[in-house]
Short mmCIF file of C-alpha atoms in Angstrom, two decimals:
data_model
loop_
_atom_site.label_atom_id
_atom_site.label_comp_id
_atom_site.label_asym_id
_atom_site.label_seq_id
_atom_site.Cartn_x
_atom_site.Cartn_y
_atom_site.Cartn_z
CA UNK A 1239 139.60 21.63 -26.27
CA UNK A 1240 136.10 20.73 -25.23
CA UNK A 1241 133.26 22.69 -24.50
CA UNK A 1242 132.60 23.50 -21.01
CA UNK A 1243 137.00 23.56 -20.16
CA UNK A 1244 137.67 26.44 -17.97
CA UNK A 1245 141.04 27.17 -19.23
CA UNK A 1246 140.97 30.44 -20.94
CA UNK A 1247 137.25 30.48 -21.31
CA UNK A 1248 137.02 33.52 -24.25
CA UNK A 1249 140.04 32.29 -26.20
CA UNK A 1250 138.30 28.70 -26.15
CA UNK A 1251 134.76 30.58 -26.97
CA UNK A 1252 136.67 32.41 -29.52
CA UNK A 1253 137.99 29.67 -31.07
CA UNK A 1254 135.07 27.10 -30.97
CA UNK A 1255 132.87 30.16 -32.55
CA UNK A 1256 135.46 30.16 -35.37
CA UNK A 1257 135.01 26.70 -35.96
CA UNK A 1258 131.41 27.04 -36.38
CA UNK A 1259 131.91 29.96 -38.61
CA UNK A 1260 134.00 27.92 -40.75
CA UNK A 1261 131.31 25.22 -40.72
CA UNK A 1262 128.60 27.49 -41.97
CA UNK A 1263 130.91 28.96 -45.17
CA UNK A 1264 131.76 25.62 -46.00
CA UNK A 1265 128.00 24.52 -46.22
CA UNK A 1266 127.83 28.09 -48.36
CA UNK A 1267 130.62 26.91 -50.47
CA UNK A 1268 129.16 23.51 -51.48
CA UNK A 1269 125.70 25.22 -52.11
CA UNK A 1270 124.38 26.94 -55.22
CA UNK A 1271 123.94 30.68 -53.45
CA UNK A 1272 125.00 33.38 -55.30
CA UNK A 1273 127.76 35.37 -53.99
CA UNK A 1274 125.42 38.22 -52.92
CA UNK A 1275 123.05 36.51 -50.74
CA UNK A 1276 125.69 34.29 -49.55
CA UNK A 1277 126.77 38.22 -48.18
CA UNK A 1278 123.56 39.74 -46.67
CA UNK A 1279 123.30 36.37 -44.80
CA UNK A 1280 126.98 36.80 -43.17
CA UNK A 1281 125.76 40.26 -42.38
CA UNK A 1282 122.81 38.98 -40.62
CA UNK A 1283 124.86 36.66 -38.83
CA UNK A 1284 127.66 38.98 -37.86
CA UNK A 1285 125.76 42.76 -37.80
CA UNK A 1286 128.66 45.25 -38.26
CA UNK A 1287 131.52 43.01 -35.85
CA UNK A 1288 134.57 44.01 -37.24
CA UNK A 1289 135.51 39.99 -35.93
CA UNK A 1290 132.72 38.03 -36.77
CA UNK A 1291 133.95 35.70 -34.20
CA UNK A 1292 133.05 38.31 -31.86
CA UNK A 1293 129.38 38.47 -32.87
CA UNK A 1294 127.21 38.17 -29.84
CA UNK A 1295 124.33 36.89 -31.98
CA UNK A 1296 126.64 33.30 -32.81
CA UNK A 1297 128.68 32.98 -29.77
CA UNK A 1298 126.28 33.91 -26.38
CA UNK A 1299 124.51 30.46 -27.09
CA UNK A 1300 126.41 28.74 -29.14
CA UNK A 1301 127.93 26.33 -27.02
CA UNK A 1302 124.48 25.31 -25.28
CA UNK A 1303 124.27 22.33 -27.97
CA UNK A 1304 127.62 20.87 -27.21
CA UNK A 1305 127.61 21.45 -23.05
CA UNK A 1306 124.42 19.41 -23.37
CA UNK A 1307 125.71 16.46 -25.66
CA UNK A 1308 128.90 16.34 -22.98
CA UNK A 1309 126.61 16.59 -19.75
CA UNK A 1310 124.57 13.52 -20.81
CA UNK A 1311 128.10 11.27 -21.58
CA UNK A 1312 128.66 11.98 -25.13
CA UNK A 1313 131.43 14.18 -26.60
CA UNK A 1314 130.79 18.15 -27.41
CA UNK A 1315 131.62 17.82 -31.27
CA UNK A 1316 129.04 15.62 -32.08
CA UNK A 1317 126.81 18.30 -31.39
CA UNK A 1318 128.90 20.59 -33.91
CA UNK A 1319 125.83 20.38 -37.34
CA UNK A 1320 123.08 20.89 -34.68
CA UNK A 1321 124.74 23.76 -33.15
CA UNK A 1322 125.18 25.34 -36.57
CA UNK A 1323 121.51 24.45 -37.57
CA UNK A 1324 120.09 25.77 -34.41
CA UNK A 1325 122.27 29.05 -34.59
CA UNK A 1326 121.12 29.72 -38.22
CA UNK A 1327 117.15 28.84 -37.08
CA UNK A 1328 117.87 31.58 -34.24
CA UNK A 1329 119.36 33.75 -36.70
CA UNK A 1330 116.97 33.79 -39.10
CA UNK A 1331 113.79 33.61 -36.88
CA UNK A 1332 115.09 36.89 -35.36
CA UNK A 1333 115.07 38.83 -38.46
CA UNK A 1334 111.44 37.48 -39.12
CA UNK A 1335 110.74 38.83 -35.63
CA UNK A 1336 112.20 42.44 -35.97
CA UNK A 1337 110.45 42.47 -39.66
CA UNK A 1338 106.79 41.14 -38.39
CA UNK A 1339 107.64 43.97 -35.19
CA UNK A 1340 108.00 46.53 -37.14
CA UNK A 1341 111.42 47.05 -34.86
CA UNK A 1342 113.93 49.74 -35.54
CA UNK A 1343 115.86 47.80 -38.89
CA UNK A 1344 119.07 46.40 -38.44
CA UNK A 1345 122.01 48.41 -39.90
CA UNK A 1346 122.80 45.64 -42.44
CA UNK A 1347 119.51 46.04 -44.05
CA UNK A 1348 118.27 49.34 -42.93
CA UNK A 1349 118.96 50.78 -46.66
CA UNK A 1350 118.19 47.53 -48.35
CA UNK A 1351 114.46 47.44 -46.74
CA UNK A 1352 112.34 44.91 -45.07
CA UNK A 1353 112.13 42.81 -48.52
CA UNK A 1354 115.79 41.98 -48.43
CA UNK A 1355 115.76 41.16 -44.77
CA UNK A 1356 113.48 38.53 -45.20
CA UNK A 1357 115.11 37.33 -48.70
CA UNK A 1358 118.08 36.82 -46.00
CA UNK A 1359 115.97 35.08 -43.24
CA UNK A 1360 114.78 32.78 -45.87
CA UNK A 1361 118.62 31.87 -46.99
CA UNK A 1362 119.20 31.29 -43.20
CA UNK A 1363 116.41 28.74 -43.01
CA UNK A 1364 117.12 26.55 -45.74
CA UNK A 1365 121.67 26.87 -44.98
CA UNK A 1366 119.96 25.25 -41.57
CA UNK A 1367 118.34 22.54 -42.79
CA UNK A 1368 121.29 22.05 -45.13
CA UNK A 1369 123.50 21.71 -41.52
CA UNK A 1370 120.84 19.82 -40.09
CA UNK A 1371 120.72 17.24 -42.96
CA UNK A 1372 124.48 16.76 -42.32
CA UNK A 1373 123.97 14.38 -39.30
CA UNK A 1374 122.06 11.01 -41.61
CA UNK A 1375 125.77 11.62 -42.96
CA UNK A 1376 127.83 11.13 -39.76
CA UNK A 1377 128.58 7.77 -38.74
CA UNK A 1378 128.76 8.85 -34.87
CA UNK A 1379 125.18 10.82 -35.26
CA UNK A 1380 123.13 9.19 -38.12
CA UNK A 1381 120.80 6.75 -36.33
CA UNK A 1382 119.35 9.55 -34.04
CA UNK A 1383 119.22 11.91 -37.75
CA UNK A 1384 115.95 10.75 -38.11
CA UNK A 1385 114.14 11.57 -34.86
CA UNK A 1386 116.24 14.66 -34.27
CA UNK A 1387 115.39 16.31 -37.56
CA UNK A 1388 111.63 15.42 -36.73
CA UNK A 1389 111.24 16.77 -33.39
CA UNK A 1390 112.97 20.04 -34.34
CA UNK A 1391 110.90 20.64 -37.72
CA UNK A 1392 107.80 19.91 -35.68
CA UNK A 1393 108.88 22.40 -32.88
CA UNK A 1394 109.65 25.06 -35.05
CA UNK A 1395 105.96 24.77 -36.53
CA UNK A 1396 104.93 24.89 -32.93
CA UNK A 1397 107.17 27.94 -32.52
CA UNK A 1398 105.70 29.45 -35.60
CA UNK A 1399 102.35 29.62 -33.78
CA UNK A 1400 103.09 31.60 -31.34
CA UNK A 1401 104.75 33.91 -33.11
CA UNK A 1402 101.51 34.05 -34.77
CA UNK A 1403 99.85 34.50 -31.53
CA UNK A 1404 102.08 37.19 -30.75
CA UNK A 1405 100.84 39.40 -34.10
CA UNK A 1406 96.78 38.25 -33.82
CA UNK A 1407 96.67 39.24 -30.68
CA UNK A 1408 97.83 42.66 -29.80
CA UNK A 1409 96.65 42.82 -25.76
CA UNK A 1410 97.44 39.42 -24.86
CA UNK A 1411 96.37 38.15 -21.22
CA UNK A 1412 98.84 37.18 -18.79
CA UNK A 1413 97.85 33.85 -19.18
CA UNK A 1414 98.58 33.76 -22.98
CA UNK A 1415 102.00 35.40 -22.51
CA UNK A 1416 102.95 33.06 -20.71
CA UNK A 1417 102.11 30.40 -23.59
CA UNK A 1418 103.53 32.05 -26.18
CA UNK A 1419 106.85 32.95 -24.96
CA UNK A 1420 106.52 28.92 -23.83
CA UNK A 1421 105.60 27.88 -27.25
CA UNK A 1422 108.49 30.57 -28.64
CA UNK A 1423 111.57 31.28 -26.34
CA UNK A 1424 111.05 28.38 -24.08
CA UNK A 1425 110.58 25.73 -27.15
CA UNK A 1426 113.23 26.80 -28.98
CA UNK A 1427 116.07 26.63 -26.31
CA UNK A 1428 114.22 23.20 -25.28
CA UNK A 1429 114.88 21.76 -28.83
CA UNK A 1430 118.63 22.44 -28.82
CA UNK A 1431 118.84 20.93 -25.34
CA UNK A 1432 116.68 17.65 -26.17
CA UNK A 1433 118.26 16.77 -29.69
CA UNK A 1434 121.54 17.62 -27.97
CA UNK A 1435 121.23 14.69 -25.32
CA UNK A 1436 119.75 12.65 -27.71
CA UNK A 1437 123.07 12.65 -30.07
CA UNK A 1438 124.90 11.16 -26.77
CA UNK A 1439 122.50 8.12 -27.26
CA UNK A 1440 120.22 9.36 -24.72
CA UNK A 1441 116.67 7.66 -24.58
CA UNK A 1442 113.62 8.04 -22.34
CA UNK A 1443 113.36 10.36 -19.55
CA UNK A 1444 116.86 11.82 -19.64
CA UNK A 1445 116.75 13.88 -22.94
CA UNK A 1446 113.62 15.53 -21.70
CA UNK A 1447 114.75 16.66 -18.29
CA UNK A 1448 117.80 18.21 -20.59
CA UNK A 1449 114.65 19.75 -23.10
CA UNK A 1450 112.88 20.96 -19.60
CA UNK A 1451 115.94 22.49 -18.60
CA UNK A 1452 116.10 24.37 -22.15
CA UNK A 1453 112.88 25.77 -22.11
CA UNK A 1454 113.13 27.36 -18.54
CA UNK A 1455 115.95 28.84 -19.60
CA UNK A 1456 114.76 29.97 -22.75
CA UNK A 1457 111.98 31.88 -20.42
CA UNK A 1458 114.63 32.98 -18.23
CA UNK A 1459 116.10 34.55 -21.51
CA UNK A 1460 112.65 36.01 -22.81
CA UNK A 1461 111.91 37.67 -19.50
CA UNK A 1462 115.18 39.68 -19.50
CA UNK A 1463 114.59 41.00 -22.86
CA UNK A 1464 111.30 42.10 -21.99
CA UNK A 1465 112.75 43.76 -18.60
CA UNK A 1466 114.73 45.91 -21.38
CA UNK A 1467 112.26 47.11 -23.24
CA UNK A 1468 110.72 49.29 -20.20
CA UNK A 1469 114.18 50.01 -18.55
CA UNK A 1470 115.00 53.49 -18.91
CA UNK A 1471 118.43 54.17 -20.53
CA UNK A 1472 120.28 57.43 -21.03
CA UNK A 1473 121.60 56.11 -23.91
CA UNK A 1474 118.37 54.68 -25.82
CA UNK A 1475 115.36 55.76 -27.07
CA UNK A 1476 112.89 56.86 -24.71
CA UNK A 1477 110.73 53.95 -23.12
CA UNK A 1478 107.45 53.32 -25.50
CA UNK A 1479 109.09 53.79 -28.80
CA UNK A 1480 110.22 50.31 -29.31
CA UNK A 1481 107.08 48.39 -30.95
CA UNK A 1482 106.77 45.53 -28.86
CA UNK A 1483 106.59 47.14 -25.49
CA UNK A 1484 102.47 46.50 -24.81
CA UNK A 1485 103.10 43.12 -25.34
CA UNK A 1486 105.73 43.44 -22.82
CA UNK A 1487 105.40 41.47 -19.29
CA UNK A 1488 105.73 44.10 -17.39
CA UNK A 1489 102.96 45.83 -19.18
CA UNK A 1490 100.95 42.76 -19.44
CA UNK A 1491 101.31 42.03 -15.61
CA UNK A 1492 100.27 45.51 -14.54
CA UNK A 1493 97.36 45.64 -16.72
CA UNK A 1494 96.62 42.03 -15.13
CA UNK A 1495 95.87 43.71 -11.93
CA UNK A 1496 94.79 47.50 -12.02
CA UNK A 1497 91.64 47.85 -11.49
CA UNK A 1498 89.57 49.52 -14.33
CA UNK A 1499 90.54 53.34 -13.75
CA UNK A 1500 93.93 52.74 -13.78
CA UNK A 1501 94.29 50.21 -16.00
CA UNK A 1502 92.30 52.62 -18.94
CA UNK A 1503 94.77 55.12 -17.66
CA UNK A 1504 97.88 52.66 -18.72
CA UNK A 1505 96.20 51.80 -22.13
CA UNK A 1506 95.70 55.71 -23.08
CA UNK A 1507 99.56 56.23 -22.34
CA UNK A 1508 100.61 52.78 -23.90
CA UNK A 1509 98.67 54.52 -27.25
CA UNK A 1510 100.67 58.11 -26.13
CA UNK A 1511 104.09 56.43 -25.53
CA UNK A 1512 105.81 56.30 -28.67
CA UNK A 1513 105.94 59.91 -29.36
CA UNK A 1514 105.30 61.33 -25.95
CA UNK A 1515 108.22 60.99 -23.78
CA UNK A 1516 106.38 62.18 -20.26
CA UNK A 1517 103.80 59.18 -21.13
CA UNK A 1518 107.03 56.87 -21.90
CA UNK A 1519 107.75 57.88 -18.04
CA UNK A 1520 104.40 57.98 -16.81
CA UNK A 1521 104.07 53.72 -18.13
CA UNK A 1522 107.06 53.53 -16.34
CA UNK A 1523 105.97 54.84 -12.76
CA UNK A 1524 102.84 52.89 -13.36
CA UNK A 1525 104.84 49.61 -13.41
CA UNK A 1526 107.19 50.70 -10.73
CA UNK A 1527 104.60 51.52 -8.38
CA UNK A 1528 102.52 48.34 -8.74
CA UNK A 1529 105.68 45.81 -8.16
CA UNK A 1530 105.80 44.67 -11.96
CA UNK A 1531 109.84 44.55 -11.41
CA UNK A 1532 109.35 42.27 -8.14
CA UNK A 1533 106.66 40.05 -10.14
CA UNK A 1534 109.69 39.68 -12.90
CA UNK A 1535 112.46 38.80 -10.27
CA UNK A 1536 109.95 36.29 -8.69
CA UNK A 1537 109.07 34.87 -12.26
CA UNK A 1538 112.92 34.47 -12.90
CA UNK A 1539 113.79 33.31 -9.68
CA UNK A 1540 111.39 30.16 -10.51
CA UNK A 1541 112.34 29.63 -13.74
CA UNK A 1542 115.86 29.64 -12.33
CA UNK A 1543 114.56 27.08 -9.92
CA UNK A 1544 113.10 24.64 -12.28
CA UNK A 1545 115.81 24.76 -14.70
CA UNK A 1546 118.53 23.60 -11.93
CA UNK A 1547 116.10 20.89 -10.96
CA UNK A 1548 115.68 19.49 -14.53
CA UNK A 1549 119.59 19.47 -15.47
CA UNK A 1550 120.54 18.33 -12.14
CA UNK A 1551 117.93 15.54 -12.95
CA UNK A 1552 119.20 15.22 -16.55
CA UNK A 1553 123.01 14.55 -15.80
CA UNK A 1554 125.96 13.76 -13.09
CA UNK A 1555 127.74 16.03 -11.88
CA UNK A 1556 130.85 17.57 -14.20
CA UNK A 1557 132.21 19.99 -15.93
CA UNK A 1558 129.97 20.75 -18.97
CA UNK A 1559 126.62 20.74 -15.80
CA UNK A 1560 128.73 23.30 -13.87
CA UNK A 1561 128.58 25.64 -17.39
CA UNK A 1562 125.31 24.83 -18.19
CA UNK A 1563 124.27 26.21 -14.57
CA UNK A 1564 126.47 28.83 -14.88
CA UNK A 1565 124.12 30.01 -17.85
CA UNK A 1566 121.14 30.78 -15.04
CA UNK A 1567 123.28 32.92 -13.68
CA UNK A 1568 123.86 35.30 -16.17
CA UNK A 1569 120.74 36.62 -15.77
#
């Protein structure tokens, strides 16, 4: 069964997430980890899924890769070692996030501490280039090995800086949000997408309207997670204690245009939030009342808009487009 079938979509998922699992142990296997790392980093992978084919971290993206390498003419397994590499990159960049955030710790290595979780982000990166090196091997994928491997390694320096950006500087501007979440969210989707359509033999401008379609979605992805770090929940923590919420975009884009008053009066309860819960509500109102939510939906809405534009540019109508459009509309 291919990627992008409709036929019992979550048994297929299930199944092509299993395969990919498999993958991974088997590069474990022929490695020289020890047992116990090999461990943590299945933990990071999986979190505390009782299936690990289940996990939401491996199997919400993981058939982006092989939808792409089928939309521009080539067949979905080809794309199987760069799925796995760019899953482990994800994984492990994520725990290198949450450590450099100072975010809540994962239950896997809440008792184990901030060294280990990084000991296990570290694994992740190298078992990635270790799938990554696997296509100079495959007859089908080796003359594109080269190129691939190169434009991937150089944007995940490029995403490196803005994750750097992100920690140097704590009050960003609207205008350098919006290029470090491109250099970060919208890069990294981007890669998968390019390298994917360049594995189907893809040259020139075809492999970058796939990459353009990538990073708008990976923006369309980064937007939504910061919509859910000011959305009040019942069932969370209170708005404000999650580190990362003044670098938020809805913070960001009300600060953007209060005028001085009001925006010193958004700062002092951005400072109050994460152990006052009235000023937790208070940032909240703030936003609501000057439109940050509508700014958001507008931002998504063209994001949404440029991404259909660039895949419908990239590929023919089929199948495996229809599911990669049907990812913009998740969100």
């Amino acid at each position: 069964m291919q990627a992008g079938e409709h036929n019992n979509p979550v048994s297929v998922r299930s199944s092509f997430i299993k395969g990919l699992i498999n993958h991974i142990e088997e590069l474990w296997a022929a490695s020289r980890a020890w047992p116990d790392l090999v461990q943590v980093m299945r933990q990071a992978l999986y979190g505390d899924e009782a299936d690990s084919a289940s996990s939401i971290s491996l199997s919400q993206w993981a058939e982006l890769p092989g939808l792409c390498c089928q939309a521009a003419g080539g067949r979905p397994e080809w794309a199987d070692d760069l799925a796995v590499a760019w899953l482990l990159f994800y994984a492990a960049a994520d725990i290198m996030d949450q450590v450099q955030d100072q975010d809540e710790p994962a239950g896997w290595w809440r008792a184990l501490g901030p060294g280990a979780a990084l000991s296990a982000a570290t694994g992740l990166y190298f078992s990635a280039s270790l799938a990554l090196n696997q296509l100079a091997y495959r007859e089908r994928t080796r003359s594109a090995a080269a190129d691939i491997t190169q434009d991937l390694y150089n944007g995940f320096l490029e995403m490196t800086c803005g994750q750097y950006a992100d920690l140097v500087y704590q009050s960003p501007t609207l205008e350098q949000y919006w290029k470090h979440i491109g250099a970060k969210s919208g890069g990294f989707f981007a890669l998968a997408c390019r390298a994917a359509a360049r594995l189907a033999n893809q040259e020139g401008e075809r492999p970058e309207n796939f990459g353009r379609y990538g990073h708008h979605l990976g923006m369309l992805v980064q937007i939504l997670d910061d919509i859910e770090d000011v959305r009040p929940l019942s069932d969370r923590l209170i708005p404000g204690q999650r580190h990362e919420l003044a670098r938020s975009l809805p913070v960001i884009y009300a600060l953007s245009v209060l005028p001085d008053p009001e925006h010193d009066e958004l700062k002092r309860l951005l400072s109050a939030a994460p152990v006052d819960e009235f000023a937790a509500e208070e940032v909240i109102r703030i936003l609501n009342e000057n439109n940050a939510a509508l700014y958001l939906a507008a931002e998504m809405e063209r994001h949404r808009g440029f991404a259909l534009d660039a895949i419908r540019s990239a590929a023919p109508p089929s199948p495996a487009r229809d599911s990669l459009e049907a990812y913009l509309h998740k969100f």
